[in-house]
């Protein structure tokens, strides 16, 4: 399944920020009164906090501080993080998809048809932000990640025939518009298909592999933390986090 994945090219690196010129120290003027100096000092002091860089990725830093007591946090570049996350996601799908489908009592013939769709490179596979985490049912981390968002691998454009579904699944889709089930970091969502490539009677299947957590800043920057196979945690940020501040 991984043969048809393309790793995005590495985006251009941010340039180094320029060094601001240092303002000359004001001369001491004997005609200046202490009250003038006091007002200037007070005014400068009031503006100083605005010049300080705001602390970024607050929730993610708190999570890292707890995790690094027992595990290594490894900073990764974009290409390495992207490749690792894709491989982790595909491995999770390969390991857990069929057991999930069997628990839903999907017939073997329908499962085989899904595998054919995957092998034919029909689905859309992408990495990105998922739901906001309300609890810790994903078992990605040994401590709470509530308030952060999921980072996921998503597979779309897969289809099943309605006759392959159990009545409770069809009933849920009729009432709620979808049916979802999650287990072992894999979430399956079934819904009526809206694809022009399938018949109106087909059912759309979305597969989501939960990989890690992401925090986004207002300026669009993001930071991603995820568990690696060696027991450490991988950390990627659009502008690398200095964990010492």
mmCIF file of C-alpha atoms in Angstrom:
data_model
loop_
_atom_site.group_PDB
_atom_site.id
_atom_site.type_symbol
_atom_site.label_atom_id
_atom_site.label_comp_id
_atom_site.label_asym_id
_atom_site.label_seq_id
_atom_site.Cartn_x
_atom_site.Cartn_y
_atom_site.Cartn_z
ATOM 1 C CA UNK A 1 0.000 0.000 0.000
ATOM 2 C CA UNK A 2 2.896 2.333 0.635
ATOM 3 C CA UNK A 3 4.223 1.981 -2.959
ATOM 4 C CA UNK A 4 2.029 4.766 -4.271
ATOM 5 C CA UNK A 5 2.675 7.325 -1.595
ATOM 6 C CA UNK A 6 4.684 10.390 -2.532
ATOM 7 C CA UNK A 7 6.629 12.217 0.130
ATOM 8 C CA UNK A 8 6.100 15.997 -0.240
ATOM 9 C CA UNK A 9 9.190 17.934 -1.179
ATOM 10 C CA UNK A 10 10.929 19.777 1.597
ATOM 11 C CA UNK A 11 9.630 23.378 1.758
ATOM 12 C CA UNK A 12 12.144 26.221 1.665
ATOM 13 C CA UNK A 13 13.631 26.981 5.050
ATOM 14 C CA UNK A 14 12.832 30.248 6.785
ATOM 15 C CA UNK A 15 15.572 32.829 6.458
ATOM 16 C CA UNK A 16 17.443 33.865 9.522
ATOM 17 C CA UNK A 17 15.882 36.932 11.193
ATOM 18 C CA UNK A 18 17.849 40.128 10.783
ATOM 19 C CA UNK A 19 19.711 41.674 13.684
ATOM 20 C CA UNK A 20 18.096 44.927 14.798
ATOM 21 C CA UNK A 21 20.367 47.948 15.200
ATOM 22 C CA UNK A 22 21.086 48.973 18.778
ATOM 23 C CA UNK A 23 19.831 52.470 19.591
ATOM 24 C CA UNK A 24 22.577 54.831 20.901
ATOM 25 C CA UNK A 25 22.531 55.471 24.638
ATOM 26 C CA UNK A 26 21.126 58.977 25.275
ATOM 27 C CA UNK A 27 23.512 61.689 26.428
ATOM 28 C CA UNK A 28 23.225 62.971 29.940
ATOM 29 C CA UNK A 29 21.809 66.511 29.784
ATOM 30 C CA UNK A 30 22.229 68.580 32.910
ATOM 31 C CA UNK A 31 19.110 70.586 31.954
ATOM 32 C CA UNK A 32 16.872 67.532 32.154
ATOM 33 C CA UNK A 33 14.866 67.317 35.320
ATOM 34 C CA UNK A 34 14.566 64.064 37.316
ATOM 35 C CA UNK A 35 10.847 64.078 36.613
ATOM 36 C CA UNK A 36 11.512 64.037 32.832
ATOM 37 C CA UNK A 37 13.871 61.076 33.200
ATOM 38 C CA UNK A 38 11.360 59.316 35.405
ATOM 39 C CA UNK A 39 8.574 59.775 32.862
ATOM 40 C CA UNK A 40 10.773 58.509 30.008
ATOM 41 C CA UNK A 41 11.912 55.507 32.058
ATOM 42 C CA UNK A 42 8.334 54.705 33.021
ATOM 43 C CA UNK A 43 7.167 55.003 29.413
ATOM 44 C CA UNK A 44 9.956 52.724 28.169
ATOM 45 C CA UNK A 45 9.211 50.189 30.880
ATOM 46 C CA UNK A 46 5.557 50.143 29.882
ATOM 47 C CA UNK A 47 6.405 49.350 26.252
ATOM 48 C CA UNK A 48 9.106 46.750 26.963
ATOM 49 C CA UNK A 49 6.846 43.723 27.545
ATOM 50 C CA UNK A 50 5.288 44.195 24.087
ATOM 51 C CA UNK A 51 8.709 43.647 22.488
ATOM 52 C CA UNK A 52 9.194 40.249 24.097
ATOM 53 C CA UNK A 53 8.430 37.174 22.011
ATOM 54 C CA UNK A 54 5.305 35.445 23.217
ATOM 55 C CA UNK A 55 5.686 31.885 24.409
ATOM 56 C CA UNK A 56 4.367 29.541 21.725
ATOM 57 C CA UNK A 57 2.653 26.138 21.794
ATOM 58 C CA UNK A 58 1.676 26.328 25.461
ATOM 59 C CA UNK A 59 -0.297 23.057 25.665
ATOM 60 C CA UNK A 60 2.274 21.105 23.677
ATOM 61 C CA UNK A 61 5.105 22.384 25.876
ATOM 62 C CA UNK A 62 3.225 21.213 28.952
ATOM 63 C CA UNK A 63 2.826 17.756 27.419
ATOM 64 C CA UNK A 64 6.505 17.612 26.442
ATOM 65 C CA UNK A 65 7.589 18.623 29.951
ATOM 66 C CA UNK A 66 5.739 15.626 31.393
ATOM 67 C CA UNK A 67 6.869 13.155 28.756
ATOM 68 C CA UNK A 68 10.566 14.028 28.786
ATOM 69 C CA UNK A 69 10.823 12.839 32.380
ATOM 70 C CA UNK A 70 10.631 9.240 31.124
ATOM 71 C CA UNK A 71 11.318 9.383 27.367
ATOM 72 C CA UNK A 72 13.433 11.162 24.763
ATOM 73 C CA UNK A 73 11.937 13.971 22.665
ATOM 74 C CA UNK A 74 13.598 13.965 19.227
ATOM 75 C CA UNK A 75 13.375 17.063 17.009
ATOM 76 C CA UNK A 76 12.787 16.134 13.362
ATOM 77 C CA UNK A 77 12.911 18.001 10.066
ATOM 78 C CA UNK A 78 9.850 18.089 7.812
ATOM 79 C CA UNK A 79 10.865 15.328 5.391
ATOM 80 C CA UNK A 80 11.790 12.884 8.174
ATOM 81 C CA UNK A 81 8.650 13.578 10.208
ATOM 82 C CA UNK A 82 6.414 13.298 7.131
ATOM 83 C CA UNK A 83 7.935 9.977 6.058
ATOM 84 C CA UNK A 84 7.729 8.501 9.579
ATOM 85 C CA UNK A 85 4.126 9.611 10.090
ATOM 86 C CA UNK A 86 2.993 8.183 6.757
ATOM 87 C CA UNK A 87 4.666 4.863 7.479
ATOM 88 C CA UNK A 88 3.196 4.729 10.991
ATOM 89 C CA UNK A 89 -0.268 5.444 9.600
ATOM 90 C CA UNK A 90 -0.083 2.833 6.861
ATOM 91 C CA UNK A 91 1.272 0.234 9.270
ATOM 92 C CA UNK A 92 -1.642 0.917 11.628
ATOM 93 C CA UNK A 93 -4.139 0.490 8.794
ATOM 94 C CA UNK A 94 -2.482 -2.712 7.604
ATOM 95 C CA UNK A 95 -2.484 -4.178 11.115
ATOM 96 C CA UNK A 96 -5.917 -3.108 12.356
ATOM 97 C CA UNK A 97 -8.239 -2.584 9.370
ATOM 98 C CA UNK A 98 -9.277 -6.189 8.682
ATOM 99 C CA UNK A 99 -9.888 -7.011 12.388
ATOM 100 C CA UNK A 100 -12.064 -3.888 12.625
ATOM 101 C CA UNK A 101 -14.054 -4.854 9.537
ATOM 102 C CA UNK A 102 -14.537 -8.400 10.806
ATOM 103 C CA UNK A 103 -15.861 -7.070 14.130
ATOM 104 C CA UNK A 104 -18.434 -5.123 12.106
ATOM 105 C CA UNK A 105 -19.283 -8.428 10.372
ATOM 106 C CA UNK A 106 -18.341 -7.129 6.935
ATOM 107 C CA UNK A 107 -18.287 -10.143 4.549
ATOM 108 C CA UNK A 108 -14.925 -11.402 3.327
ATOM 109 C CA UNK A 109 -15.911 -10.675 -0.264
ATOM 110 C CA UNK A 110 -16.524 -7.007 0.584
ATOM 111 C CA UNK A 111 -13.195 -6.838 2.434
ATOM 112 C CA UNK A 112 -11.450 -8.275 -0.611
ATOM 113 C CA UNK A 113 -13.063 -5.577 -2.768
ATOM 114 C CA UNK A 114 -11.736 -2.903 -0.410
ATOM 115 C CA UNK A 115 -8.250 -4.361 -0.707
ATOM 116 C CA UNK A 116 -8.558 -4.215 -4.496
ATOM 117 C CA UNK A 117 -9.455 -0.526 -4.272
ATOM 118 C CA UNK A 118 -6.403 0.130 -2.096
ATOM 119 C CA UNK A 119 -4.118 -1.825 -4.420
ATOM 120 C CA UNK A 120 -5.512 0.015 -7.443
ATOM 121 C CA UNK A 121 -4.413 3.345 -5.926
ATOM 122 C CA UNK A 122 -7.980 4.643 -5.958
ATOM 123 C CA UNK A 123 -8.185 6.163 -2.466
ATOM 124 C CA UNK A 124 -6.961 9.589 -1.406
ATOM 125 C CA UNK A 125 -4.322 9.426 1.360
ATOM 126 C CA UNK A 126 -3.326 12.516 3.317
ATOM 127 C CA UNK A 127 -1.859 13.696 6.615
ATOM 128 C CA UNK A 128 -3.437 16.487 8.615
ATOM 129 C CA UNK A 129 -5.260 17.837 11.621
ATOM 130 C CA UNK A 130 -8.156 15.843 13.058
ATOM 131 C CA UNK A 131 -10.624 16.361 15.882
ATOM 132 C CA UNK A 132 -10.038 18.326 19.054
ATOM 133 C CA UNK A 133 -9.216 15.828 21.806
ATOM 134 C CA UNK A 134 -11.799 15.811 24.593
ATOM 135 C CA UNK A 135 -10.526 12.696 26.395
ATOM 136 C CA UNK A 136 -7.695 10.201 26.137
ATOM 137 C CA UNK A 137 -9.360 7.181 24.578
ATOM 138 C CA UNK A 138 -6.727 7.099 21.800
ATOM 139 C CA UNK A 139 -3.987 5.718 24.128
ATOM 140 C CA UNK A 140 -1.362 7.622 22.124
ATOM 141 C CA UNK A 141 0.285 9.095 25.226
ATOM 142 C CA UNK A 142 0.543 7.999 28.876
ATOM 143 C CA UNK A 143 -0.677 11.428 30.065
ATOM 144 C CA UNK A 144 -3.591 13.674 29.167
ATOM 145 C CA UNK A 145 -3.623 15.408 25.775
ATOM 146 C CA UNK A 146 -7.024 17.086 26.190
ATOM 147 C CA UNK A 147 -7.166 20.471 24.471
ATOM 148 C CA UNK A 148 -4.789 19.503 21.661
ATOM 149 C CA UNK A 149 -5.980 18.216 18.283
ATOM 150 C CA UNK A 150 -5.371 14.821 16.710
ATOM 151 C CA UNK A 151 -2.791 14.459 13.958
ATOM 152 C CA UNK A 152 -4.027 11.796 11.544
ATOM 153 C CA UNK A 153 -3.494 9.859 8.355
ATOM 154 C CA UNK A 154 -6.766 9.834 6.410
ATOM 155 C CA UNK A 155 -7.835 7.503 3.596
ATOM 156 C CA UNK A 156 -10.880 8.551 1.561
ATOM 157 C CA UNK A 157 -12.739 7.455 -1.585
ATOM 158 C CA UNK A 158 -13.300 3.835 -0.545
ATOM 159 C CA UNK A 159 -16.702 2.240 -1.174
ATOM 160 C CA UNK A 160 -18.816 -0.634 0.085
ATOM 161 C CA UNK A 161 -22.165 -2.028 -1.049
ATOM 162 C CA UNK A 162 -25.042 -1.501 1.413
ATOM 163 C CA UNK A 163 -25.882 -5.214 1.373
ATOM 164 C CA UNK A 164 -22.538 -5.914 3.066
ATOM 165 C CA UNK A 165 -23.538 -3.900 6.166
ATOM 166 C CA UNK A 166 -25.319 -5.033 9.299
ATOM 167 C CA UNK A 167 -28.823 -3.558 9.900
ATOM 168 C CA UNK A 168 -27.624 -1.527 12.899
ATOM 169 C CA UNK A 169 -25.058 0.222 10.704
ATOM 170 C CA UNK A 170 -27.606 1.035 8.025
ATOM 171 C CA UNK A 171 -30.013 2.276 10.692
ATOM 172 C CA UNK A 172 -27.375 4.561 12.216
ATOM 173 C CA UNK A 173 -26.606 6.056 8.802
ATOM 174 C CA UNK A 174 -30.309 6.689 8.203
ATOM 175 C CA UNK A 175 -30.727 8.399 11.575
ATOM 176 C CA UNK A 176 -27.397 10.204 12.034
ATOM 177 C CA UNK A 177 -26.074 10.398 8.485
ATOM 178 C CA UNK A 178 -23.029 8.276 9.369
ATOM 179 C CA UNK A 179 -21.778 5.352 11.459
ATOM 180 C CA UNK A 180 -18.403 5.527 13.233
ATOM 181 C CA UNK A 181 -16.365 3.057 15.250
ATOM 182 C CA UNK A 182 -12.901 3.420 16.786
ATOM 183 C CA UNK A 183 -10.397 0.991 18.245
ATOM 184 C CA UNK A 184 -6.609 0.696 18.531
ATOM 185 C CA UNK A 185 -5.936 4.133 17.056
ATOM 186 C CA UNK A 186 -8.057 3.410 13.976
ATOM 187 C CA UNK A 187 -11.407 5.089 13.272
ATOM 188 C CA UNK A 188 -13.778 3.960 10.541
ATOM 189 C CA UNK A 189 -16.640 6.157 9.344
ATOM 190 C CA UNK A 190 -19.377 4.907 6.996
ATOM 191 C CA UNK A 191 -21.750 7.310 5.258
ATOM 192 C CA UNK A 192 -23.893 7.503 2.106
ATOM 193 C CA UNK A 193 -21.590 8.041 -0.858
ATOM 194 C CA UNK A 194 -21.586 11.368 -2.682
ATOM 195 C CA UNK A 195 -18.908 10.381 -5.165
ATOM 196 C CA UNK A 196 -19.658 10.709 -8.865
ATOM 197 C CA UNK A 197 -17.464 7.637 -9.448
ATOM 198 C CA UNK A 198 -19.858 5.327 -7.621
ATOM 199 C CA UNK A 199 -23.542 4.516 -7.790
ATOM 200 C CA UNK A 200 -26.005 6.319 -5.546
ATOM 201 C CA UNK A 201 -26.457 3.123 -3.541
ATOM 202 C CA UNK A 202 -22.794 2.819 -2.557
ATOM 203 C CA UNK A 203 -21.544 3.529 0.972
ATOM 204 C CA UNK A 204 -18.422 5.640 1.490
ATOM 205 C CA UNK A 205 -15.740 4.450 3.916
ATOM 206 C CA UNK A 206 -13.231 6.798 5.538
ATOM 207 C CA UNK A 207 -10.273 5.342 7.432
ATOM 208 C CA UNK A 208 -8.475 7.500 9.996
ATOM 209 C CA UNK A 209 -5.261 6.383 11.705
ATOM 210 C CA UNK A 210 -4.480 8.381 14.861
ATOM 211 C CA UNK A 211 -0.777 9.258 14.928
ATOM 212 C CA UNK A 212 -0.106 12.068 17.373
ATOM 213 C CA UNK A 213 -1.168 15.544 18.428
ATOM 214 C CA UNK A 214 -0.893 18.965 16.826
ATOM 215 C CA UNK A 215 -1.120 22.527 18.109
ATOM 216 C CA UNK A 216 -1.639 25.479 15.769
ATOM 217 C CA UNK A 217 -0.764 29.101 16.514
ATOM 218 C CA UNK A 218 -2.813 32.059 15.304
ATOM 219 C CA UNK A 219 -0.159 32.959 12.726
ATOM 220 C CA UNK A 220 -0.545 29.518 11.116
ATOM 221 C CA UNK A 221 2.511 27.846 12.594
ATOM 222 C CA UNK A 222 2.064 24.281 13.800
ATOM 223 C CA UNK A 223 3.883 21.820 16.020
ATOM 224 C CA UNK A 224 3.350 18.041 15.925
ATOM 225 C CA UNK A 225 4.301 15.459 18.542
ATOM 226 C CA UNK A 226 3.932 11.721 17.981
ATOM 227 C CA UNK A 227 5.090 8.417 19.528
ATOM 228 C CA UNK A 228 7.789 6.568 17.553
ATOM 229 C CA UNK A 229 8.398 2.843 17.335
ATOM 230 C CA UNK A 230 11.554 3.016 19.489
ATOM 231 C CA UNK A 231 9.724 4.468 22.513
ATOM 232 C CA UNK A 232 10.819 8.058 21.921
ATOM 233 C CA UNK A 233 8.646 10.924 20.686
ATOM 234 C CA UNK A 234 9.126 12.801 17.438
ATOM 235 C CA UNK A 235 8.675 16.578 17.422
ATOM 236 C CA UNK A 236 8.241 18.717 14.330
ATOM 237 C CA UNK A 237 7.464 22.449 14.255
ATOM 238 C CA UNK A 238 7.279 24.894 11.335
ATOM 239 C CA UNK A 239 9.649 27.053 13.379
ATOM 240 C CA UNK A 240 11.545 24.744 15.688
ATOM 241 C CA UNK A 241 10.627 24.969 19.368
ATOM 242 C CA UNK A 242 13.375 25.898 21.802
ATOM 243 C CA UNK A 243 12.447 23.609 24.683
ATOM 244 C CA UNK A 244 14.629 25.596 27.093
ATOM 245 C CA UNK A 245 12.356 28.675 27.118
#
